[in-house]
Amino acid sequence: MTELGGPVLAAARWLLGRHLVSEVDGDRVVVALTEVEAYDGANDPASHAFRGETPRNSSMFGAPGTLYVYRSYGVHWCMNVVCGPPGTAAAVLLRGGIPVEGHETIEHRRGGRRPLTVGPGNLTQALGVTGEHDGSSLSGGPLRLEAGLLTGRVTASPRIGISRATERLWRFVLRGVSE
């Protein structure tokens, strides 16, 4: 996961188009990541780690490739990929993707609701991600990055659903994609 061990903005861009594989409950689902947001720990007032480590955010302080999974507003699970050196709490929120494999499983997990994998809560539900995955690693857990890459044009815009550091263009979307 050396690609995730660098600056959070570079890691966010690197994740775009990558295939994220989920093998949860015996089902394989693959999603090509198309939307992410960067959060830079103590350097970012919008980060869950801005004020330091707590029991809730402790996985953000882990090694690159660690998953930080949390409940958003007590409703949806959201998933971040930790990047940067251990202890820095830089992470990338996975906001959306395009289904590549496991369409029936995705449909079932989402109860037929649309969009299937756009929005961080929809994406984690489609992948079968829950709080049990918090602290797991992309290099050996039920979720991992695999070969496969979408290409397209990357656009940057303000992050969504935050009230601090709103001027930062740290949301990245892959547009006009192709494999």
C-alpha positions as YAML, in Angstrom:
chain: A
units: angstrom
residues:
- id: 1
  name: MET
  ca: [0.00, 0.00, 0.00]
- id: 2
  name: THR
  ca: [2.91, 2.35, -0.61]
- id: 3
  name: GLU
  ca: [0.74, 4.47, -2.91]
- id: 4
  name: LEU
  ca: [-1.43, 5.26, 0.12]
- id: 5
  name: GLY
  ca: [1.57, 6.22, 2.25]
- id: 6
  name: GLY
  ca: [1.96, 9.69, 0.79]
- id: 7
  name: PRO
  ca: [0.17, 13.02, 1.09]
- id: 8
  name: VAL
  ca: [-3.60, 12.73, 1.46]
- id: 9
  name: LEU
  ca: [-4.42, 14.68, -1.73]
- id: 10
  name: ALA
  ca: [-2.16, 12.45, -3.82]
- id: 11
  name: ALA
  ca: [-3.64, 9.33, -2.22]
- id: 12
  name: ALA
  ca: [-7.18, 10.57, -2.93]
- id: 13
  name: ARG
  ca: [-6.40, 11.05, -6.61]
- id: 14
  name: TRP
  ca: [-4.57, 7.70, -6.74]
- id: 15
  name: LEU
  ca: [-7.65, 5.86, -5.44]
- id: 16
  name: LEU
  ca: [-9.87, 7.16, -8.25]
- id: 17
  name: GLY
  ca: [-10.60, 4.44, -10.79]
- id: 18
  name: ARG
  ca: [-9.15, 1.65, -8.61]
- id: 19
  name: HIS
  ca: [-11.17, -1.51, -8.10]
- id: 20
  name: LEU
  ca: [-12.29, -2.02, -4.50]
- id: 21
  name: VAL
  ca: [-13.14, -5.67, -3.85]
- id: 22
  name: SER
  ca: [-15.42, -6.79, -1.03]
- id: 23
  name: GLU
  ca: [-15.70, -10.42, 0.00]
- id: 24
  name: VAL
  ca: [-18.18, -10.15, 2.86]
- id: 25
  name: ASP
  ca: [-20.60, -12.93, 3.87]
- id: 26
  name: GLY
  ca: [-19.33, -15.14, 1.02]
- id: 27
  name: ASP
  ca: [-20.28, -12.67, -1.71]
- id: 28
  name: ARG
  ca: [-17.79, -10.97, -4.02]
- id: 29
  name: VAL
  ca: [-18.53, -7.39, -5.08]
- id: 30
  name: VAL
  ca: [-16.20, -5.14, -7.09]
- id: 31
  name: VAL
  ca: [-16.68, -1.40, -7.44]
- id: 32
  name: ALA
  ca: [-14.49, 1.04, -9.42]
- id: 33
  name: LEU
  ca: [-14.05, 4.13, -7.23]
- id: 34
  name: THR
  ca: [-15.23, 7.36, -8.87]
- id: 35
  name: GLU
  ca: [-15.68, 9.82, -5.99]
- id: 36
  name: VAL
  ca: [-13.55, 10.48, -2.90]
- id: 37
  name: GLU
  ca: [-12.82, 13.23, -0.36]
- id: 38
  name: ALA
  ca: [-9.54, 13.93, 1.43]
- id: 39
  name: TYR
  ca: [-9.27, 14.70, 5.17]
- id: 40
  name: ASP
  ca: [-5.91, 15.73, 6.63]
- id: 41
  name: GLY
  ca: [-6.12, 14.97, 10.35]
- id: 42
  name: ALA
  ca: [-4.73, 17.66, 12.67]
- id: 43
  name: ASN
  ca: [-4.28, 20.02, 9.67]
- id: 44
  name: ASP
  ca: [-7.96, 19.89, 8.72]
- id: 45
  name: PRO
  ca: [-10.79, 21.27, 10.91]
- id: 46
  name: ALA
  ca: [-13.30, 19.10, 8.98]
- id: 47
  name: SER
  ca: [-11.46, 15.87, 9.91]
- id: 48
  name: HIS
  ca: [-12.74, 13.58, 12.67]
- id: 49
  name: ALA
  ca: [-9.12, 13.56, 13.93]
- id: 50
  name: PHE
  ca: [-8.65, 17.34, 14.10]
- id: 51
  name: ARG
  ca: [-8.77, 17.39, 17.91]
- id: 52
  name: GLY
  ca: [-6.72, 14.22, 18.36]
- id: 53
  name: GLU
  ca: [-7.23, 10.53, 18.89]
- id: 54
  name: THR
  ca: [-10.37, 9.16, 20.53]
- id: 55
  name: PRO
  ca: [-11.79, 5.63, 20.84]
- id: 56
  name: ARG
  ca: [-14.10, 6.42, 17.87]
- id: 57
  name: ASN
  ca: [-11.39, 7.61, 15.46]
- id: 58
  name: SER
  ca: [-8.37, 5.57, 16.63]
- id: 59
  name: SER
  ca: [-8.17, 3.55, 13.39]
- id: 60
  name: MET
  ca: [-7.49, 6.83, 11.51]
- id: 61
  name: PHE
  ca: [-4.11, 6.92, 13.24]
- id: 62
  name: GLY
  ca: [-3.13, 3.51, 11.84]
- id: 63
  name: ALA
  ca: [-0.95, 2.39, 8.96]
- id: 64
  name: PRO
  ca: [-1.71, 3.29, 5.34]
- id: 65
  name: GLY
  ca: [-4.46, 1.04, 3.99]
- id: 66
  name: THR
  ca: [-6.29, 0.77, 7.32]
- id: 67
  name: LEU
  ca: [-10.05, 1.28, 7.12]
- id: 68
  name: TYR
  ca: [-11.77, 3.85, 9.32]
- id: 69
  name: VAL
  ca: [-15.48, 2.99, 9.38]
- id: 70
  name: TYR
  ca: [-17.97, 5.09, 11.34]
- id: 71
  name: ARG
  ca: [-21.68, 5.83, 11.54]
- id: 72
  name: SER
  ca: [-22.80, 9.07, 9.95]
- id: 73
  name: TYR
  ca: [-25.64, 10.76, 11.83]
- id: 74
  name: GLY
  ca: [-26.37, 7.38, 13.45]
- id: 75
  name: VAL
  ca: [-27.81, 6.09, 10.17]
- id: 76
  name: HIS
  ca: [-25.23, 5.13, 7.51]
- id: 77
  name: TRP
  ca: [-21.84, 3.46, 7.71]
- id: 78
  name: CYS
  ca: [-19.10, 5.45, 5.97]
- id: 79
  name: MET
  ca: [-15.64, 4.18, 5.02]
- id: 80
  name: ASN
  ca: [-12.30, 5.97, 4.84]
- id: 81
  name: VAL
  ca: [-8.91, 4.64, 3.74]
- id: 82
  name: VAL
  ca: [-6.05, 5.79, 5.97]
- id: 83
  name: CYS
  ca: [-3.00, 7.20, 4.18]
- id: 84
  name: GLY
  ca: [0.20, 8.90, 5.24]
- id: 85
  name: PRO
  ca: [2.50, 7.82, 8.06]
- id: 86
  name: PRO
  ca: [1.00, 6.09, 11.12]
- id: 87
  name: GLY
  ca: [-0.07, 8.65, 13.70]
- id: 88
  name: THR
  ca: [-1.01, 11.41, 11.22]
- id: 89
  name: ALA
  ca: [-4.71, 10.46, 10.81]
- id: 90
  name: ALA
  ca: [-4.93, 11.47, 7.15]
- id: 91
  name: ALA
  ca: [-7.70, 9.54, 5.41]
- id: 92
  name: VAL
  ca: [-9.78, 9.47, 2.23]
- id: 93
  name: LEU
  ca: [-13.56, 9.10, 2.42]
- id: 94
  name: LEU
  ca: [-14.88, 6.75, -0.28]
- id: 95
  name: ARG
  ca: [-17.99, 8.50, -1.63]
- id: 96
  name: GLY
  ca: [-19.00, 6.52, -4.71]
- id: 97
  name: GLY
  ca: [-18.21, 4.13, -7.50]
- id: 98
  name: ILE
  ca: [-19.41, 2.09, -10.45]
- id: 99
  name: PRO
  ca: [-20.37, -1.59, -9.96]
- id: 100
  name: VAL
  ca: [-18.03, -3.90, -11.86]
- id: 101
  name: GLU
  ca: [-18.93, -7.31, -10.41]
- id: 102
  name: GLY
  ca: [-21.61, -8.70, -8.08]
- id: 103
  name: HIS
  ca: [-24.55, -6.68, -9.38]
- id: 104
  name: GLU
  ca: [-27.16, -9.06, -7.88]
- id: 105
  name: THR
  ca: [-25.53, -8.86, -4.45]
- id: 106
  name: ILE
  ca: [-25.39, -5.07, -4.67]
- id: 107
  name: GLU
  ca: [-29.08, -4.91, -5.66]
- id: 108
  name: HIS
  ca: [-29.99, -7.22, -2.77]
- id: 109
  name: ARG
  ca: [-27.95, -5.33, -0.18]
- id: 110
  name: ARG
  ca: [-29.44, -2.03, -1.35]
- id: 111
  name: GLY
  ca: [-32.99, -3.44, -1.40]
- id: 112
  name: GLY
  ca: [-33.33, -2.26, -5.00]
- id: 113
  name: ARG
  ca: [-32.96, 1.37, -3.94]
- id: 114
  name: ARG
  ca: [-31.15, 3.74, -6.29]
- id: 115
  name: PRO
  ca: [-28.54, 4.99, -6.65]
- id: 116
  name: LEU
  ca: [-26.73, 1.73, -5.91]
- id: 117
  name: THR
  ca: [-23.20, 2.93, -5.19]
- id: 118
  name: VAL
  ca: [-23.28, 6.73, -5.27]
- id: 119
  name: GLY
  ca: [-22.96, 8.34, -1.85]
- id: 120
  name: PRO
  ca: [-20.81, 7.05, 1.00]
- id: 121
  name: GLY
  ca: [-23.67, 5.30, 2.83]
- id: 122
  name: ASN
  ca: [-24.94, 3.61, -0.34]
- id: 123
  name: LEU
  ca: [-21.42, 2.50, -1.27]
- id: 124
  name: THR
  ca: [-20.68, 0.89, 2.10]
- id: 125
  name: GLN
  ca: [-24.07, -0.82, 2.14]
- id: 126
  name: ALA
  ca: [-23.49, -2.20, -1.39]
- id: 127
  name: LEU
  ca: [-20.08, -3.52, -0.28]
- id: 128
  name: GLY
  ca: [-21.47, -5.04, 2.93]
- id: 129
  name: VAL
  ca: [-19.29, -2.79, 5.11]
- id: 130
  name: THR
  ca: [-20.24, -2.30, 8.78]
- id: 131
  name: GLY
  ca: [-18.54, -1.13, 11.93]
- id: 132
  name: GLU
  ca: [-16.97, -4.59, 12.22]
- id: 133
  name: HIS
  ca: [-14.61, -3.58, 9.41]
- id: 134
  name: ASP
  ca: [-13.25, -0.57, 11.29]
- id: 135
  name: GLY
  ca: [-9.50, -1.02, 11.73]
- id: 136
  name: SER
  ca: [-9.18, -3.80, 9.14]
- id: 137
  name: SER
  ca: [-6.54, -3.58, 6.42]
- id: 138
  name: LEU
  ca: [-6.95, -3.38, 2.66]
- id: 139
  name: SER
  ca: [-3.90, -5.64, 2.36]
- id: 140
  name: GLY
  ca: [-5.35, -8.66, 4.13]
- id: 141
  name: GLY
  ca: [-8.96, -8.19, 5.13]
- id: 142
  name: PRO
  ca: [-12.29, -8.81, 3.41]
- id: 143
  name: LEU
  ca: [-11.87, -5.54, 1.47]
- id: 144
  name: ARG
  ca: [-8.90, -4.90, -0.78]
- id: 145
  name: LEU
  ca: [-7.73, -3.07, -3.85]
- id: 146
  name: GLU
  ca: [-7.16, -5.21, -6.95]
- id: 147
  name: ALA
  ca: [-5.92, -4.72, -10.48]
- id: 148
  name: GLY
  ca: [-8.31, -2.81, -12.65]
- id: 149
  name: LEU
  ca: [-8.46, 0.85, -13.36]
- id: 150
  name: LEU
  ca: [-11.00, 3.21, -14.85]
- id: 151
  name: THR
  ca: [-9.64, 6.27, -16.55]
- id: 152
  name: GLY
  ca: [-11.26, 9.63, -17.04]
- id: 153
  name: ARG
  ca: [-11.00, 13.31, -16.23]
- id: 154
  name: VAL
  ca: [-10.56, 14.24, -12.56]
- id: 155
  name: THR
  ca: [-12.43, 17.25, -11.24]
- id: 156
  name: ALA
  ca: [-11.96, 18.88, -7.85]
- id: 157
  name: SER
  ca: [-14.66, 20.63, -5.84]
- id: 158
  name: PRO
  ca: [-15.55, 21.48, -2.24]
- id: 159
  name: ARG
  ca: [-16.30, 18.59, 0.09]
- id: 160
  name: ILE
  ca: [-19.93, 17.75, 0.82]
- id: 161
  name: GLY
  ca: [-21.77, 17.85, 4.14]
- id: 162
  name: ILE
  ca: [-19.17, 19.69, 6.23]
- id: 163
  name: SER
  ca: [-19.26, 23.05, 7.96]
- id: 164
  name: ARG
  ca: [-15.51, 23.71, 8.42]
- id: 165
  name: ALA
  ca: [-12.77, 24.18, 5.81]
- id: 166
  name: THR
  ca: [-15.48, 24.36, 3.15]
- id: 167
  name: GLU
  ca: [-13.25, 26.33, 0.76]
- id: 168
  name: ARG
  ca: [-10.87, 23.41, 0.20]
- id: 169
  name: LEU
  ca: [-11.30, 21.68, -3.15]
- id: 170
  name: TRP
  ca: [-10.64, 18.23, -1.68]
- id: 171
  name: ARG
  ca: [-13.51, 16.27, -3.24]
- id: 172
  name: PHE
  ca: [-12.36, 14.46, -6.37]
- id: 173
  name: VAL
  ca: [-14.65, 12.93, -8.99]
- id: 174
  name: LEU
  ca: [-13.67, 10.81, -11.98]
- id: 175
  name: ARG
  ca: [-15.79, 11.89, -14.97]
- id: 176
  name: GLY
  ca: [-16.17, 10.46, -18.47]
- id: 177
  name: VAL
  ca: [-14.89, 7.06, -17.32]
- id: 178
  name: SER
  ca: [-13.80, 4.11, -19.41]
- id: 179
  name: GLU
  ca: [-12.00, 0.83, -18.71]
...
